[in-house]
Short mmCIF file of C-alpha atoms (C1' of nucleotides) in Angstrom, two decimals:
data_model
loop_
_atom_site.label_atom_id
_atom_site.label_comp_id
_atom_site.label_asym_id
_atom_site.label_seq_id
_atom_site.Cartn_x
_atom_site.Cartn_y
_atom_site.Cartn_z
CA MET A 12 4.91 10.73 -21.95
CA ASN A 13 5.88 11.73 -18.20
CA LEU A 14 8.91 13.38 -16.91
CA GLN A 15 11.53 10.52 -16.89
CA SER A 16 13.04 11.33 -13.51
CA GLU A 17 9.71 11.49 -11.58
CA GLN A 18 8.69 8.06 -12.76
CA ALA A 19 12.00 6.72 -12.13
CA ASP A 20 12.18 8.17 -8.71
CA THR A 21 9.00 6.40 -7.58
CA LYS A 22 9.90 2.94 -9.33
CA ASP A 23 13.36 3.30 -7.88
CA SER A 24 12.12 4.24 -4.35
CA ILE A 25 9.99 1.12 -4.39
CA LEU A 26 12.76 -1.13 -5.73
CA ASN A 27 15.22 0.20 -3.13
CA ALA A 28 12.82 -0.18 -0.15
CA ALA A 29 11.78 -3.64 -1.35
CA GLU A 30 15.49 -4.68 -1.59
CA CYS A 31 16.09 -3.52 1.86
CA LEU A 32 12.95 -5.03 3.54
CA PHE A 33 13.15 -8.40 1.52
CA ALA A 34 16.64 -8.79 2.94
CA GLU A 35 15.51 -8.04 6.52
CA LYS A 36 12.01 -9.66 6.68
CA GLY A 37 12.00 -11.89 3.46
CA TYR A 38 9.56 -11.54 0.63
CA SER A 39 6.61 -13.04 2.48
CA GLY A 40 7.39 -11.17 5.60
CA THR A 41 7.10 -7.78 3.87
CA SER A 42 3.72 -6.26 3.42
CA LEU A 43 3.13 -3.66 0.68
CA ARG A 44 1.98 -1.25 3.32
CA VAL A 45 5.21 -1.19 5.25
CA LEU A 46 7.09 -1.28 1.95
CA THR A 47 5.28 1.68 0.35
CA GLY A 48 5.55 3.48 3.72
CA LYS A 49 9.37 3.09 3.68
CA ALA A 50 9.55 4.17 0.09
CA LYS A 51 7.31 7.03 1.01
CA VAL A 52 4.83 6.36 -1.94
CA ASN A 53 1.30 5.47 -2.15
CA LEU A 54 0.11 2.13 -1.45
CA ALA A 55 -1.28 1.62 -4.93
CA ALA A 56 1.98 2.48 -6.50
CA VAL A 57 3.30 -0.93 -6.53
CA ASN A 58 0.54 -2.33 -8.45
CA TYR A 59 0.49 0.64 -10.75
CA HIS A 60 4.11 0.52 -11.65
CA PHE A 61 4.88 -3.41 -11.43
CA GLY A 62 1.45 -4.89 -11.55
CA SER A 63 1.71 -7.11 -8.52
CA LYS A 64 3.88 -7.90 -5.48
CA GLN A 65 5.35 -10.77 -7.29
CA ALA A 66 6.15 -8.75 -10.33
CA LEU A 67 7.94 -6.51 -8.04
CA LEU A 68 9.98 -9.34 -6.54
CA GLU A 69 11.07 -10.37 -10.17
CA ALA A 70 12.04 -6.67 -10.80
CA VAL A 71 14.05 -6.62 -7.59
CA ILE A 72 15.94 -9.68 -8.50
CA LYS A 73 16.67 -8.97 -12.08
CA ARG A 74 17.91 -5.57 -11.37
CA LYS A 75 20.84 -6.80 -9.39
CA ILE A 76 21.25 -10.36 -10.56
CA THR A 77 21.74 -9.61 -14.15
CA PRO A 78 24.90 -7.31 -14.17
CA LEU A 79 26.27 -9.45 -11.29
CA ASN A 80 25.83 -12.67 -13.20
CA GLN A 81 27.38 -10.89 -16.30
CA ILE A 82 30.51 -10.23 -14.26
CA ARG A 83 30.74 -13.67 -12.57
CA ARG A 84 30.25 -15.45 -15.95
CA LYS A 85 32.96 -13.45 -17.56
CA ARG A 86 35.46 -14.15 -14.72
CA VAL A 87 34.69 -17.93 -14.64
CA GLU A 88 35.08 -18.17 -18.41
CA GLU A 89 38.29 -16.21 -18.18
CA VAL A 90 39.83 -18.71 -15.81
CA ARG A 91 38.73 -21.64 -18.18
CA ARG A 92 40.11 -19.82 -21.30
CA GLN A 93 43.35 -19.11 -19.48
CA ALA A 94 43.77 -22.68 -18.58
CA ARG A 95 43.00 -24.15 -21.93
CA LYS A 96 45.49 -21.67 -23.27
CA GLU A 97 48.21 -23.09 -21.14
CA GLY A 98 47.13 -26.65 -21.90
CA ARG A 99 46.10 -27.49 -18.37
CA ARG A 100 43.01 -27.88 -16.21
CA PRO A 101 41.47 -24.91 -14.60
CA ASP A 102 42.06 -24.89 -10.89
CA ALA A 103 39.13 -25.31 -8.63
CA ASN A 104 40.22 -22.49 -6.40
CA ASP A 105 40.58 -20.11 -9.35
CA ILE A 106 37.00 -20.92 -10.29
CA LEU A 107 35.66 -20.20 -6.87
CA TYR A 108 37.52 -17.05 -6.62
CA ALA A 109 36.22 -15.92 -9.94
CA PHE A 110 32.58 -16.55 -8.65
CA ILE A 111 33.14 -15.32 -5.05
CA GLU A 112 35.23 -12.23 -5.34
CA PRO A 113 32.89 -10.34 -7.70
CA THR A 114 29.98 -11.29 -5.54
CA LEU A 115 31.64 -9.80 -2.43
CA ARG A 116 33.04 -6.91 -4.30
CA PHE A 117 29.60 -6.16 -5.70
CA ARG A 118 28.19 -6.53 -2.17
CA GLU A 119 30.67 -4.21 -0.88
CA ASN A 120 30.45 -1.52 -3.44
CA GLU A 121 26.99 -1.26 -5.14
CA ARG A 122 24.36 0.56 -3.37
CA GLY A 123 21.91 -1.88 -1.72
CA ALA A 124 24.01 -4.78 -2.85
CA LYS A 125 24.52 -5.89 0.62
CA ASP A 126 20.86 -6.20 1.21
CA PHE A 127 20.44 -7.91 -2.06
CA VAL A 128 22.98 -10.67 -1.13
CA THR A 129 21.46 -11.11 2.07
CA PHE A 130 18.13 -11.64 0.45
CA ILE A 131 19.49 -14.29 -1.77
CA GLY A 132 20.30 -16.13 1.49
CA ARG A 133 16.87 -15.67 2.74
CA SER A 134 15.08 -16.67 -0.34
CA PHE A 135 16.15 -20.29 -0.29
CA ALA A 136 13.91 -20.89 2.59
CA ASP A 137 11.00 -18.39 1.77
CA PRO A 138 7.48 -19.82 2.65
CA ASP A 139 6.32 -18.78 -0.70
CA ASP A 140 7.39 -21.27 -3.34
CA THR A 141 7.29 -18.82 -5.97
CA VAL A 142 10.32 -17.05 -4.54
CA ARG A 143 12.41 -20.00 -4.80
CA LYS A 144 11.24 -20.75 -8.32
CA ILE A 145 11.98 -17.17 -9.46
CA PHE A 146 15.44 -16.99 -7.98
CA PHE A 147 16.15 -20.60 -9.22
CA ARG A 148 15.29 -19.30 -12.77
CA PHE A 149 17.97 -16.63 -12.40
CA ILE A 150 20.53 -18.56 -10.65
CA GLN A 151 20.35 -21.88 -12.50
CA PRO A 152 22.45 -20.77 -15.58
CA MET A 153 25.16 -19.49 -13.30
CA PHE A 154 25.25 -22.62 -11.27
CA GLN A 155 25.31 -24.68 -14.37
CA LEU A 156 28.37 -22.89 -15.49
CA LEU A 157 30.14 -23.48 -12.28
CA LEU A 158 29.37 -27.19 -12.49
CA GLU A 159 30.84 -27.33 -16.08
CA ALA A 160 33.92 -25.56 -14.92
CA MET A 161 34.40 -27.66 -11.83
CA ARG A 162 34.02 -30.98 -13.78
CA GLU A 163 36.96 -29.70 -15.87
CA ALA A 164 39.00 -28.88 -12.78
CA LEU A 165 38.17 -32.04 -10.65
CA PRO A 166 37.88 -34.81 -13.42
CA HIS A 167 38.57 -37.64 -10.79
CA LEU A 168 35.45 -36.83 -9.10
CA SER A 169 31.91 -37.91 -10.21
CA GLU A 170 29.35 -35.39 -11.41
CA ASN A 171 27.23 -36.31 -8.48
CA ILE A 172 29.96 -35.40 -5.82
CA ILE A 173 30.65 -32.10 -7.71
CA PHE A 174 27.04 -31.28 -7.84
CA TRP A 175 26.55 -31.73 -4.06
CA ARG A 176 29.81 -30.10 -3.15
CA LEU A 177 28.69 -27.08 -5.09
CA GLN A 178 25.46 -27.14 -3.17
CA LEU A 179 27.37 -27.23 -0.04
CA SER A 180 29.37 -24.26 -1.02
CA MET A 181 26.22 -22.28 -1.93
CA GLY A 182 24.68 -23.11 1.48
CA ALA A 183 27.90 -22.13 3.32
CA LEU A 184 28.24 -19.02 1.45
CA PHE A 185 24.83 -17.41 1.43
CA HIS A 186 24.10 -18.76 4.95
CA THR A 187 27.08 -17.10 6.23
CA LEU A 188 26.42 -13.85 4.23
CA HIS A 189 22.84 -13.97 5.50
CA ILE A 190 23.42 -14.38 9.21
CA CYS A 191 26.46 -12.21 9.37
CA GLU A 192 23.97 -9.29 9.36
CA ASP A 193 22.32 -10.58 12.38
CA ILE A 194 25.37 -11.45 14.46
CA ASP A 195 26.72 -8.77 16.68
CA MET A 196 29.24 -10.38 18.83
CA ASP A 197 31.56 -7.93 20.42
CA HIS A 198 34.95 -9.57 19.70
CA LEU A 199 33.88 -11.37 16.38
CA ASN A 200 33.12 -8.57 14.14
CA ILE A 201 32.51 -9.53 10.71
CA LYS A 202 29.59 -7.28 9.81
CA ASP A 203 32.02 -4.50 8.52
CA LEU A 204 34.60 -6.74 6.99
CA ASP A 205 35.67 -5.49 3.62
CA ALA A 206 35.42 -7.61 0.54
CA ASP A 207 39.02 -8.93 0.50
CA SER A 208 38.86 -9.97 4.29
CA MET A 209 35.65 -11.88 3.59
CA VAL A 210 37.15 -13.55 0.46
CA ASN A 211 40.23 -14.61 2.70
CA LEU A 212 37.73 -15.97 5.26
CA ILE A 213 35.43 -17.90 2.92
CA LEU A 214 37.50 -18.88 -0.13
CA PRO A 215 39.95 -21.35 1.62
CA TYR A 216 37.16 -23.32 3.36
CA LEU A 217 35.17 -23.71 0.12
CA SER A 218 38.23 -24.55 -1.77
CA ALA A 219 39.50 -27.15 0.52
CA GLY A 220 35.95 -28.53 0.61
CA MET A 221 35.64 -28.83 -3.15
CA LYS A 222 38.97 -30.58 -3.51
CA SER A 223 38.58 -32.79 -0.47
CA MET B 10 -8.58 -36.40 34.31
CA ASN B 11 -9.22 -37.46 30.95
CA LEU B 12 -8.06 -40.63 29.18
CA GLN B 13 -4.32 -40.09 28.64
CA SER B 14 -4.31 -41.65 25.20
CA GLU B 15 -7.03 -39.14 23.82
CA GLN B 16 -5.34 -36.10 24.99
CA ALA B 17 -2.01 -37.36 23.77
CA ASP B 18 -3.44 -38.18 20.37
CA THR B 19 -4.87 -34.68 19.77
CA LYS B 20 -1.57 -33.12 21.02
CA ASP B 21 0.61 -35.38 19.18
CA SER B 22 -1.48 -35.20 15.98
CA ILE B 23 -0.94 -31.42 16.03
CA LEU B 24 2.88 -31.79 16.89
CA ASN B 25 3.27 -34.17 13.86
CA ALA B 26 1.31 -32.08 11.57
CA ALA B 27 3.16 -29.02 12.62
CA GLU B 28 6.60 -30.69 12.16
CA CYS B 29 5.55 -31.84 8.69
CA LEU B 30 4.11 -28.40 7.63
CA PHE B 31 6.67 -26.21 9.06
CA ALA B 32 9.31 -28.18 7.05
CA GLU B 33 7.48 -27.76 3.94
CA LYS B 34 6.29 -24.25 4.29
CA GLY B 35 7.93 -22.78 7.15
CA TYR B 36 6.48 -21.56 10.40
CA SER B 37 5.13 -18.34 8.94
CA GLY B 38 3.87 -20.07 5.85
CA THR B 39 1.70 -22.49 7.82
CA SER B 40 -1.66 -21.28 8.95
CA LEU B 41 -3.39 -22.94 12.04
CA ARG B 42 -6.26 -23.90 9.69
CA VAL B 43 -4.48 -25.99 7.33
CA LEU B 44 -2.36 -27.28 10.28
CA THR B 45 -5.48 -28.35 12.30
CA GLY B 46 -6.96 -29.70 9.05
CA LYS B 47 -3.90 -31.90 8.44
CA ALA B 48 -4.10 -32.88 12.18
CA LYS B 49 -7.95 -33.74 11.78
CA VAL B 50 -8.49 -31.74 14.93
CA ASN B 51 -10.48 -28.60 15.65
CA LEU B 52 -9.08 -25.16 14.79
CA ALA B 53 -9.18 -24.15 18.59
CA ALA B 54 -7.19 -27.36 19.63
CA VAL B 55 -3.85 -25.47 19.05
CA ASN B 56 -4.74 -22.66 21.44
CA TYR B 57 -6.28 -24.94 23.88
CA HIS B 58 -3.58 -27.28 24.10
CA PHE B 59 -0.50 -25.14 23.63
CA GLY B 60 -1.77 -21.57 24.21
CA SER B 61 -0.64 -20.07 21.10
CA LYS B 62 1.00 -20.73 17.58
CA GLN B 63 4.31 -19.62 19.05
CA ALA B 64 4.04 -21.93 22.09
CA LEU B 65 3.48 -24.77 19.59
CA LEU B 66 6.53 -23.82 17.81
CA GLU B 67 8.53 -24.26 20.85
CA ALA B 68 6.92 -27.59 21.75
CA VAL B 69 7.71 -28.86 18.09
CA ILE B 70 11.46 -27.77 18.54
CA LYS B 71 11.89 -28.91 21.97
CA ARG B 72 10.39 -32.53 21.41
CA LYS B 73 13.08 -33.25 18.84
CA ILE B 74 16.01 -31.18 19.68
CA THR B 75 16.21 -32.20 23.29
CA PRO B 76 17.09 -36.02 22.73
CA LEU B 77 19.12 -35.07 19.66
CA ASN B 78 21.29 -32.55 21.28
CA GLN B 79 21.72 -35.11 24.11
CA ILE B 80 23.14 -37.80 21.84
CA ARG B 81 25.36 -35.18 19.93
CA ARG B 82 26.72 -33.76 23.17
CA LYS B 83 27.63 -37.19 24.50
CA ARG B 84 29.32 -38.07 21.23
CA VAL B 85 31.36 -35.00 21.07
CA GLU B 86 32.39 -35.15 24.64
CA GLU B 87 33.30 -38.69 24.18
CA VAL B 88 35.73 -37.60 21.44
CA ARG B 89 37.36 -35.03 23.76
CA ARG B 90 37.65 -37.49 26.55
CA GLN B 91 39.31 -40.07 24.43
CA ALA B 92 41.94 -37.57 23.05
CA ARG B 93 42.61 -36.45 26.59
CA LYS B 94 43.08 -39.82 27.69
CA GLU B 95 45.63 -40.57 25.02
CA GLY B 96 47.23 -37.31 25.74
CA ARG B 97 46.58 -35.69 22.23
CA ARG B 98 44.48 -33.14 20.58
CA PRO B 99 41.15 -34.26 19.46
CA ASP B 100 40.76 -34.51 15.68
CA ALA B 101 38.45 -31.97 13.79
CA ASN B 102 37.17 -34.80 11.65
CA ASP B 103 36.25 -36.81 14.61
CA ILE B 104 34.47 -33.89 16.32
CA LEU B 105 32.52 -33.31 13.15
CA TYR B 106 31.65 -36.99 12.74
CA ALA B 107 30.30 -36.96 16.25
CA PHE B 108 28.01 -34.10 15.47
CA ILE B 109 26.90 -35.06 11.94
CA GLU B 110 26.54 -38.79 12.31
CA PRO B 111 23.76 -38.72 15.05
CA THR B 112 22.14 -35.96 13.16
CA LEU B 113 21.68 -37.88 9.93
CA ARG B 114 21.04 -41.18 11.76
CA PHE B 115 18.38 -39.56 13.74
CA ARG B 116 17.00 -38.02 10.53
CA GLU B 117 16.91 -41.39 9.02
CA ASN B 118 15.36 -43.27 11.93
CA GLU B 119 12.99 -41.35 13.94
CA ARG B 120 9.51 -40.71 12.76
CA GLY B 121 9.15 -37.21 11.37
CA ALA B 122 12.86 -36.34 12.03
CA LYS B 123 13.62 -35.90 8.41
CA ASP B 124 10.88 -33.16 8.43
CA PHE B 125 12.41 -31.58 11.55
CA VAL B 126 15.84 -31.55 10.18
CA THR B 127 14.50 -29.92 6.98
CA PHE B 128 12.62 -27.48 9.23
CA ILE B 129 15.92 -26.55 11.00
CA GLY B 130 17.42 -25.45 7.68
CA ARG B 131 14.30 -23.42 6.83
CA SER B 132 14.17 -21.62 10.11
CA PHE B 133 17.47 -19.88 9.83
CA ALA B 134 15.76 -17.60 7.29
CA ASP B 135 12.10 -17.44 8.70
CA PRO B 136 10.62 -14.00 8.09
CA ASP B 137 9.35 -14.17 11.72
CA ASP B 138 12.20 -13.03 14.18
CA THR B 139 10.99 -15.14 16.96
CA VAL B 140 11.57 -18.38 15.04
CA ARG B 141 15.16 -17.57 14.71
CA LYS B 142 15.26 -16.54 18.32
CA ILE B 143 13.84 -19.79 19.62
CA PHE B 144 15.85 -22.02 17.34
CA PHE B 145 18.98 -20.10 18.48
CA ARG B 146 18.25 -20.56 22.17
CA PHE B 147 17.93 -24.31 21.48
CA ILE B 148 21.04 -24.57 19.20
CA GLN B 149 23.34 -22.10 21.02
CA PRO B 150 24.79 -24.41 23.78
CA MET B 151 25.50 -27.23 21.23
CA PHE B 152 27.20 -24.56 18.86
CA GLN B 153 29.19 -23.40 21.78
CA LEU B 154 30.35 -26.95 22.63
CA LEU B 155 31.52 -27.38 19.13
CA LEU B 156 33.33 -24.17 19.25
CA GLU B 157 35.26 -25.32 22.38
CA ALA B 158 36.09 -28.71 20.86
CA MET B 159 37.21 -27.22 17.57
CA ARG B 160 39.57 -24.77 19.58
CA GLU B 161 41.20 -27.71 21.16
CA ALA B 162 41.42 -29.38 17.84
CA LEU B 163 42.86 -26.56 15.91
CA PRO B 164 44.76 -24.47 18.16
CA HIS B 165 46.73 -22.79 15.48
CA LEU B 166 43.67 -21.04 14.36
CA SER B 167 42.08 -18.10 15.83
CA GLU B 168 38.76 -18.24 17.59
CA ASN B 169 37.37 -15.98 14.94
CA ILE B 170 38.42 -18.09 12.24
CA ILE B 171 37.05 -21.24 13.90
CA PHE B 172 33.72 -19.34 14.67
CA TRP B 173 33.15 -18.56 11.03
CA ARG B 174 34.30 -21.77 9.73
CA LEU B 175 31.65 -23.49 11.91
CA GLN B 176 29.04 -21.06 10.66
CA LEU B 177 30.09 -21.97 7.09
CA SER B 178 29.75 -25.69 8.08
CA MET B 179 26.30 -25.21 9.60
CA GLY B 180 25.19 -23.31 6.54
CA ALA B 181 26.43 -25.90 4.11
CA LEU B 182 24.98 -28.77 6.10
CA PHE B 183 21.49 -27.40 6.80
CA HIS B 184 20.94 -25.81 3.38
CA THR B 185 21.81 -29.06 1.72
CA LEU B 186 19.59 -31.13 3.84
CA HIS B 187 16.93 -28.59 3.34
CA ILE B 188 16.97 -28.25 -0.36
CA CYS B 189 17.57 -31.91 -0.94
CA GLU B 190 13.93 -32.37 -0.34
CA ASP B 191 13.13 -30.12 -3.23
CA ILE B 192 15.58 -31.39 -5.83
CA ASP B 193 14.47 -34.33 -7.96
CA MET B 194 16.92 -34.63 -10.69
CA ASP B 195 16.83 -37.91 -12.28
CA HIS B 196 20.39 -38.82 -12.21
CA LEU B 197 21.47 -36.93 -9.14
CA ASN B 198 19.41 -38.72 -6.51
CA ILE B 199 19.99 -37.84 -2.80
CA LYS B 200 16.57 -37.78 -1.46
CA ASP B 201 16.63 -41.39 -0.56
CA LEU B 202 20.32 -41.63 0.37
CA ASP B 203 20.91 -43.52 3.80
CA ALA B 204 22.61 -41.82 6.69
CA ASP B 205 25.99 -43.41 6.06
CA SER B 206 26.05 -42.30 2.32
CA MET B 207 25.14 -38.73 3.37
CA VAL B 208 27.89 -38.66 5.96
CA ASN B 209 30.44 -39.88 3.37
CA LEU B 210 29.13 -37.11 0.98
CA ILE B 211 29.25 -34.25 3.67
CA LEU B 212 31.81 -35.07 6.15
CA PRO B 213 34.93 -34.92 4.02
CA TYR B 214 33.81 -31.59 2.64
CA LEU B 215 33.31 -29.92 6.08
CA SER B 216 36.35 -31.64 7.60
CA ALA B 217 38.61 -30.31 4.75
CA GLY B 218 37.06 -26.81 5.10
CA MET B 219 37.56 -26.73 8.89
CA LYS B 220 41.14 -27.67 8.65
CA SER B 221 41.96 -25.67 5.55
"C1'" DT C 16 -3.98 28.59 -21.40
"C1'" DG C 17 -6.37 24.36 -22.21
"C1'" DT C 18 -6.37 19.61 -23.05
"C1'" DA C 19 -4.77 14.76 -23.07
"C1'" DG C 20 -2.42 11.29 -20.77
"C1'" DA C 21 0.32 9.80 -16.91
"C1'" DT C 22 0.61 9.48 -11.95
"C1'" DT C 23 -0.97 9.95 -7.23
"C1'" DC C 24 -4.25 9.51 -3.82
"C1'" DA C 25 -7.74 7.93 -0.31
"C1'" DT C 26 -10.89 4.38 0.00
"C1'" DA C 27 -12.78 0.05 -0.36
"C1'" DC C 28 -12.85 -5.00 -1.41
"C1'" DA C 29 -12.67 -9.75 -0.33
"C1'" DA C 30 -9.81 -13.20 1.71
"C1'" DT C 31 -7.10 -14.90 5.25
"C1'" DT C 32 -4.83 -14.67 9.65
"C1'" DG C 33 -4.39 -15.99 14.94
"C1'" DA C 34 -7.17 -15.79 18.76
"C1'" DT C 35 -11.44 -16.10 21.75
"C1'" DT C 36 -15.88 -17.63 23.32
"C1'" DA C 37 -19.94 -20.30 24.91
"C1'" DA C 38 -22.17 -24.28 24.46
"C1'" DA C 39 -22.09 -29.05 23.41
"C1'" DA C 40 -19.94 -33.59 24.03
"C1'" DC C 41 -17.22 -36.47 26.48
"C1'" DA C 42 -14.90 -39.25 30.29
"C1'" DC C 43 -14.81 -40.86 34.63
"C1'" DA C 44 -15.16 -41.35 39.80
"C1'" DT C 45 -18.59 -41.85 43.20
"C1'" DA D 11 -27.18 -42.67 37.27
"C1'" DT D 12 -25.37 -38.36 38.51
"C1'" DG D 13 -22.33 -34.86 38.77
"C1'" DT D 14 -17.65 -32.86 37.73
"C1'" DG D 15 -13.99 -31.59 35.24
"C1'" DT D 16 -11.93 -31.97 30.55
"C1'" DT D 17 -12.13 -31.84 25.82
"C1'" DT D 18 -14.16 -30.64 21.24
"C1'" DT D 19 -17.03 -28.01 18.52
"C1'" DA D 20 -18.80 -24.17 15.64
"C1'" DA D 21 -19.09 -19.32 15.38
"C1'" DT D 22 -17.16 -14.95 15.73
"C1'" DC D 23 -13.58 -11.50 16.62
"C1'" DA D 24 -10.42 -7.68 15.15
"C1'" DA D 25 -6.46 -7.23 12.38
"C1'" DT D 26 -3.77 -7.67 8.16
"C1'" DT D 27 -3.11 -9.09 3.63
"C1'" DG D 28 -2.88 -7.99 -1.78
"C1'" DT D 29 -5.56 -5.96 -5.02
"C1'" DA D 30 -8.93 -2.78 -7.20
"C1'" DT D 31 -11.28 1.58 -8.26
"C1'" DG D 32 -12.58 6.20 -9.28
"C1'" DA D 33 -11.44 10.80 -8.23
"C1'" DA D 34 -7.94 14.24 -7.78
"C1'" DT D 35 -3.46 16.01 -9.08
"C1'" DC D 36 0.20 16.66 -12.04
"C1'" DT D 37 3.03 16.82 -16.46
"C1'" DA D 38 3.92 18.17 -21.12
"C1'" DC D 39 2.60 19.66 -25.38
"C1'" DA D 40 -0.76 22.30 -28.55
#
DNA sequence: TGTAGATTCATACAATTGATTAAAACACAT
DNA sequence: ATGTGTTTTAATCAATTGTATGAATCTACA
């Protein structure tokens, strides 16, 4: 067995560099050479430690999405539980808040989380199909939970409508979080907005749309 | 000078194949070999007729975006003119309708337009920066017009807010139009929805969000 | 200190990329 | 029919891609 910290250093360097570069240039747009260059490790290190570029992608996603989804799931279910306890339907706004607030908080606090969230937005359109598939596998249960909760909150709307309004919400959210890294308009600063301000910016929009 | 129809056939074959493949796999994900293969022309034809892959991209975008933007601009300005004539502010819903309805109508009617609209959604996240830049150049004036119109319609909101709500709207719209090609859920069919149904699905959401 | 196992390293591999070239094939006016 | 300018074709270019290999280096325990 080797010294833990050494191995961890290399693996973590690769994961961190991948997270950053995947956010900036996408999975398909990032070569292992610039990736290992940024991580300051040998080119072969990726295949040695992860097996392949695709396996690295899975590791990058899993590392961040697992704890994030855990929080979001807890928060959403807490909203449903609270509503049930009070004998009423959950509110769509509360559900969205329970999903969005941890996402943006996470994005603000955790190291590299901003890159990761940007990466999510990018992945929906990656040239490589496997990227979408892998992401889908990790996101699907969370989306399903949101769907259930929203059906409770908005019983007068068909499942069809709710489904597509949730898609619209996801598109709005991740597109905005993705491109806000690109935009550097002088008077329209959002890049450095804190989590609360971003929630205040985005939540009312999504909430109104869901209930419309 | 050569026979017009021959040259046009080759160039158009390339443009059509590019449109389709760019929608399916993105610009960076499409190689000139599979592209010329699909178009049933020689590999060198792209560089001969367009100069480079990037020049082809510009041609693909320009061909469809120019007439589409012309219609949308006319429609949006008609909404503003009508409101001014009646001495009132334009309605946000009318502005959105003037933008979205031609987009979805176009998507439904014109040959290859569905692919093109899908391609737009994909391009926001293409690994190649130049794709985003080229698209931005063509979309920017239209976005600016929407921004102006919305400031008229929603004078109580800051330019900042309107800007980001428009971004949210664009994200919602193009993400949904993009992924709806992927989704084939048995009971949640949207793929073959006609333009009117899609407007009815999307417009209330965006409208409520903008006004929220 | 010496050895076994884990890690790093430089190098090479086959495949694919966009682009270029020169010759062949073509169209058309004279 | 001949010649001219355009288009198509096959072949090749250098560059980049993810991956694989074997030797070198390092770590930890005897």
